[in-house]
Coordinates of C-alpha atoms in Angstrom, one line a residue:
X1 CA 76.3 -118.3 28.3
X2 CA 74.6 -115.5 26.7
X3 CA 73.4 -112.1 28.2
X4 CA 69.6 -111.6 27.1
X5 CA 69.4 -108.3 28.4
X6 CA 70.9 -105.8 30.4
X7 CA 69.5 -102.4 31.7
X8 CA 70.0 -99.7 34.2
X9 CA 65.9 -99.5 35.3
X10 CA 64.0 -97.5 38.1
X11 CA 61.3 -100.2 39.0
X12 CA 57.8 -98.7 40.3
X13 CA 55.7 -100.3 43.4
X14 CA 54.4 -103.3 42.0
X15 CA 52.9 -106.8 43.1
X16 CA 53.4 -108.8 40.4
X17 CA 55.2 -112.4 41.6
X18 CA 57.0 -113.5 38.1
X19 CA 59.8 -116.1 36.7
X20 CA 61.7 -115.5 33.7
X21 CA 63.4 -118.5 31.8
X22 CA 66.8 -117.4 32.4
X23 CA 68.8 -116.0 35.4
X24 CA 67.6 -112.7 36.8
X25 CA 70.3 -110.8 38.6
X26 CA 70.0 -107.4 40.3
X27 CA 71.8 -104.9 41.8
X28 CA 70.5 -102.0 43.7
X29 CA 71.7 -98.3 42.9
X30 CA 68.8 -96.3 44.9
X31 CA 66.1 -96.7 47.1
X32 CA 65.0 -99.2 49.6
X33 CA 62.4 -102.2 48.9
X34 CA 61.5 -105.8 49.3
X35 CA 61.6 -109.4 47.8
X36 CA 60.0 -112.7 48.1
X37 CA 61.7 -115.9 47.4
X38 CA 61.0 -119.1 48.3
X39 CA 58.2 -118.0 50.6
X40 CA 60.5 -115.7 52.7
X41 CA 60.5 -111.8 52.2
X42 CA 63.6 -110.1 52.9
X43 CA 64.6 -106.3 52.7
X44 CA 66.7 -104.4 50.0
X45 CA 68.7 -101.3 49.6
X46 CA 71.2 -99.3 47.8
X47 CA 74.5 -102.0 47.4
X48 CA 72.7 -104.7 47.2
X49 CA 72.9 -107.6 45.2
X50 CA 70.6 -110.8 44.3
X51 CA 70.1 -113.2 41.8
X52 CA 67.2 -115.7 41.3
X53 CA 67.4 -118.8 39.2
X54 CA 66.0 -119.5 35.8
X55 CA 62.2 -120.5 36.4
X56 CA 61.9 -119.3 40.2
X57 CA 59.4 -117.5 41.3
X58 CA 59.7 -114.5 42.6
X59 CA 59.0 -110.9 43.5
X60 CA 60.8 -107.6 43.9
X61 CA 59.2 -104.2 44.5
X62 CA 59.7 -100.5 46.0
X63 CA 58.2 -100.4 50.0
X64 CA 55.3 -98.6 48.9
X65 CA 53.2 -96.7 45.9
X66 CA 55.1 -93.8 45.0
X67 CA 58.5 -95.5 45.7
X68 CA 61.3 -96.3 42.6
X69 CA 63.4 -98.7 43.3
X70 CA 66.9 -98.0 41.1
X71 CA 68.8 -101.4 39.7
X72 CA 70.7 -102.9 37.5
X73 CA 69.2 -105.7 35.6
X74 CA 70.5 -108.4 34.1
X75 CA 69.1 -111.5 32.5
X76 CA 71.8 -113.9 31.4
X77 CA 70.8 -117.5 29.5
X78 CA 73.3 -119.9 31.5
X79 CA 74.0 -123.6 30.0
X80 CA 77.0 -124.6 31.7
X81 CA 77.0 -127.2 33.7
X82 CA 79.2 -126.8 36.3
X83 CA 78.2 -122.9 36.8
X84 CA 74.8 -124.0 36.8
X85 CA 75.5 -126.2 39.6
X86 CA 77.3 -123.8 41.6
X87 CA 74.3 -121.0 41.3
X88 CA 71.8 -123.3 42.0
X89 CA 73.0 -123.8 45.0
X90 CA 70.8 -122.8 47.9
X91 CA 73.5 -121.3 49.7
X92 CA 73.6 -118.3 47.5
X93 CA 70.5 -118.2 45.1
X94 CA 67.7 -116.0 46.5
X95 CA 70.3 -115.0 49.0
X96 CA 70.7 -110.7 49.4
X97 CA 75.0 -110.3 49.1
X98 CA 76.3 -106.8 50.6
X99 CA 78.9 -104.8 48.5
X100 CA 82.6 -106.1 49.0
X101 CA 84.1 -109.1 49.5
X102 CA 80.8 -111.5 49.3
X103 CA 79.5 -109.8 46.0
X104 CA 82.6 -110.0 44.4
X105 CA 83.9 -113.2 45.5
X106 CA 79.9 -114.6 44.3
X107 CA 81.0 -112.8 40.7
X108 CA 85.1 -113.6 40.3
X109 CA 83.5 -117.1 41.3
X110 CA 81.4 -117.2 38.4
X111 CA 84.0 -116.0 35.7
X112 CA 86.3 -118.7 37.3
X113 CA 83.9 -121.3 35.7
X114 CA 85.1 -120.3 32.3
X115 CA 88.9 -120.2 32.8
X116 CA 89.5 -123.9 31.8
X117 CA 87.9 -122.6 28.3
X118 CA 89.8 -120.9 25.6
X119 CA 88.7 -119.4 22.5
X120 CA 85.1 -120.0 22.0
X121 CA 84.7 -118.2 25.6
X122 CA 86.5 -115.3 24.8
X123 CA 84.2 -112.6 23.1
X124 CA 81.4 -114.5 26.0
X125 CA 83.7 -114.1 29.0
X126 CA 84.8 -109.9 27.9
X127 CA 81.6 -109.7 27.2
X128 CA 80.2 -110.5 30.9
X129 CA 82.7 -109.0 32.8
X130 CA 81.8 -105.3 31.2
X131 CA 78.4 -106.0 31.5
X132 CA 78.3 -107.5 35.1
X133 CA 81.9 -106.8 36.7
X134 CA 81.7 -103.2 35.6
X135 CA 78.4 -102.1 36.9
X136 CA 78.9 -104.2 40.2
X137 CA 82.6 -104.8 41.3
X138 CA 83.9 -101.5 40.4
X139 CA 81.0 -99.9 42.8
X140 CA 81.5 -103.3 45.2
X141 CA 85.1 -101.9 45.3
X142 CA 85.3 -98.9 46.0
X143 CA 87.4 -97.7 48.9
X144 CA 85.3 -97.0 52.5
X145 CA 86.7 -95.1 54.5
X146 CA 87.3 -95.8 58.7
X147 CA 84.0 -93.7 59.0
X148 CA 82.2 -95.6 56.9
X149 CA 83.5 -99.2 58.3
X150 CA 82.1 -97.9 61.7
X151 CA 79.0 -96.7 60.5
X152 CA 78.3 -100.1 58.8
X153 CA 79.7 -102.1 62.3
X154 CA 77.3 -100.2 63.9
X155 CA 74.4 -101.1 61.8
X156 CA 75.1 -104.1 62.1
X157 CA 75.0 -104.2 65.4
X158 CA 71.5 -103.2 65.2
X159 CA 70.2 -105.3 63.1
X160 CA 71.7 -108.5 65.2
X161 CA 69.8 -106.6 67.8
X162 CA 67.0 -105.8 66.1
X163 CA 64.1 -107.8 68.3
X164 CA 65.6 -106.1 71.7
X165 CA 67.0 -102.6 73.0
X166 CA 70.4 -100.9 72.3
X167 CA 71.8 -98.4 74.3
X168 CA 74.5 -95.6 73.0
X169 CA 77.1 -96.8 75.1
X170 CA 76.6 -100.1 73.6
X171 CA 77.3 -98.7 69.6
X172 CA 79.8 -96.4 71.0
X173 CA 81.8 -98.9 73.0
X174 CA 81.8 -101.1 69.9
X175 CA 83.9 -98.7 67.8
X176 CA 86.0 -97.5 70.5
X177 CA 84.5 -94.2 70.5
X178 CA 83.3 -91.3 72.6
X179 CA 78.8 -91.3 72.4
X180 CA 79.1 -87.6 71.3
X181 CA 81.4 -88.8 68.6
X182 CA 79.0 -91.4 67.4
X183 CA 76.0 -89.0 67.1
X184 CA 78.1 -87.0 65.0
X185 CA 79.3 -89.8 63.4
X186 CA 75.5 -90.5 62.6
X187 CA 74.5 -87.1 61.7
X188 CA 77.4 -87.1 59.1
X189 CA 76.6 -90.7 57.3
X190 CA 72.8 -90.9 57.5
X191 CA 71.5 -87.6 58.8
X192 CA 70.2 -89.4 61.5
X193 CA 70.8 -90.0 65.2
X194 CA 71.6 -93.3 66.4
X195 CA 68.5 -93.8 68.1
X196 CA 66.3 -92.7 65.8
X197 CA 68.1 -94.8 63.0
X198 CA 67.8 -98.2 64.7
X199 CA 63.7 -97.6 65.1
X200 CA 63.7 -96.9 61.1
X201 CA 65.5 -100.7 61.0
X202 CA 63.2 -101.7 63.5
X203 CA 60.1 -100.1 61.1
X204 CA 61.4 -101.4 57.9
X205 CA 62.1 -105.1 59.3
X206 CA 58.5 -105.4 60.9
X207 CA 57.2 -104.9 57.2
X208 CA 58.4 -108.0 56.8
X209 CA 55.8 -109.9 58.7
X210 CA 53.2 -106.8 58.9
X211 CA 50.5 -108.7 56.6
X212 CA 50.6 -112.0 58.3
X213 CA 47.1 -112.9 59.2
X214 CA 48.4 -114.7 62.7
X215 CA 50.3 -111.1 63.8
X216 CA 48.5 -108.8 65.7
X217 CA 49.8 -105.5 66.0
X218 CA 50.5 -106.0 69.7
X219 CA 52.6 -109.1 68.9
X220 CA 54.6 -107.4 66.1
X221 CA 54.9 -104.5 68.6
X222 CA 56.6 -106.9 71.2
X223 CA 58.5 -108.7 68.5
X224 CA 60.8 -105.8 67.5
X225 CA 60.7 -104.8 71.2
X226 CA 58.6 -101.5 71.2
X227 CA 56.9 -100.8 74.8
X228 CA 53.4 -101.3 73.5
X229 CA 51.2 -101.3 70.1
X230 CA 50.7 -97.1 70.6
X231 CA 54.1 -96.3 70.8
X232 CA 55.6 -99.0 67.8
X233 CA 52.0 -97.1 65.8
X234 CA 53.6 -93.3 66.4
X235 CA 56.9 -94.6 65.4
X236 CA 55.8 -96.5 62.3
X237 CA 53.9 -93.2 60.9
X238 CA 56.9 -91.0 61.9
X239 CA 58.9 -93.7 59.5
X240 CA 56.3 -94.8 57.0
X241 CA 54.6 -91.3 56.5
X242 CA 51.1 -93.5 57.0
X243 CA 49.5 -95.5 59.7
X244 CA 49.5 -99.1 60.0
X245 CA 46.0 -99.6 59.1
X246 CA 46.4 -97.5 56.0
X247 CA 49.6 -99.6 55.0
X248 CA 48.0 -102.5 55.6
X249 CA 44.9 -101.5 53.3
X250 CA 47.2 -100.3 50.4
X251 CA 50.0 -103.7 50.7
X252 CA 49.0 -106.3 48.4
X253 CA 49.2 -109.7 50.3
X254 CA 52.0 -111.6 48.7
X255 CA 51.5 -114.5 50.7
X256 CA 47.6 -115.3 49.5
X257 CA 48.9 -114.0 45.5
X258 CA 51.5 -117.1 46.1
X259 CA 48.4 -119.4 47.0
X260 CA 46.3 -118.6 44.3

């Protein structure tokens, strides 16, 4: 195993799909964005982490021009065998991990591989742990606090509910907690209420399938549960600072770039 490169980058709006011949890992510091992989686009913020494998195609940008998107990079040349074997795995390549347990079990996993070695491995294994471990786990491990493990339950919530309605009483009842104590809660963590955080997830997901040539904006509309195509429109230019048409003009298609 051998690092190639590693850098702390910000990474401008681009729509350049690309593969490098060695493993691409990333983990995000700042900003929000979006990434193809295997023909499925998923969303990406602040905490996460992803990796794609050696030769993959794939693509990861900001939401829109103007955007940075902050992240650790890392390209590491992997040759052993049974490492390989393990991050090959569908299970986990391509796949977004959220800070804690599932990032760093993903990167103790990974320097587990080399524990049956002894010399040879040494300088290698020091080496990846303070490039890799030290950036990521560290930040992975950080201690929450019981505001912030509700804040997170209750975004989660949100998103499993992200195609239907959520009332207050629903997030509030969830962490055992008064409504007015939830808003505050909100106001605190995100500057946002909870209402009007759970239409910015409901915005930011739709992007996901915005471009698709057999989506009308009614259908997308109904998808992530807005009452009709006006309303999810003021909403998405509240969020997006643009109108739909406008994002729509200015979004390079991935999916036809993937075709051609």
């Amino acid at each position: 195993m051998n690092i190639i490169f590693a850098t702390m980058s910000e990474t401008p709006y681009n729509n350049s799909i690309h593969q490098h011949d060695y493993f691409e890992f990333h983990y995000i510091t700042g900003g929000e964005g979006i990434y193809l992989f295997n023909n499925e686009k998923k969303m990406i913020q602040k905490g996460d982490f992803v990796y794609f494998p050696s030769n993959e195609a794939h693509f990861l940008s900001p939401l829109q021009k103007g955007e940075i998107l902050q992240q650790i990079y890392i390209l590491i040349d992997i040759t052993d065998k049974p490492l390989l074997y393990y991050l090959n795995d569908t299970k986990y390549s391509g796949q977004k991990f959220i800070p804690g347990s599932q990032c760093s079990c993903l990167i103790e996993k990974m320097i587990n591989w080399f524990s049956y070695r002894e010399l040879e491995l040494l300088t290698l294994k020091y080496e990846f742990k303070s490039q890799i471990l030290k950036l990521i786990l560290e930040n992975d491990l950080k201690a929450r606090s019981k505001e912030d493990v509700m804040i997170e339950r209750c975004i989660q919530m949100m998103l499993d509910n992200i195609h239907s309605t959520l009332k207050l009483v629903d997030l509030s009842s969830l962490i055992n907690t008064s409504e007015s104590y939830l808003i505050k809660l909100f106001n605190n963590s995100v500057k946002s209420t909870p209402h009007k955080y759970f239409l910015k997830l409901k915005i930011k997901q739709s992007l996901l399938i915005i471009n698709q040539n057999d989506k009308s904006i009614e259908q997308i509309a109904e998808i992530f549960g807005f009452t009709d195509r006006y309303h999810y429109g003021r909403v998405f230019k509240k969020v997006m600072g643009t109108t739909i048409k406008t994002y729509r003009k200015n979004t390079v298609m991935i999916y036809n770039d993937l075709e051609n």
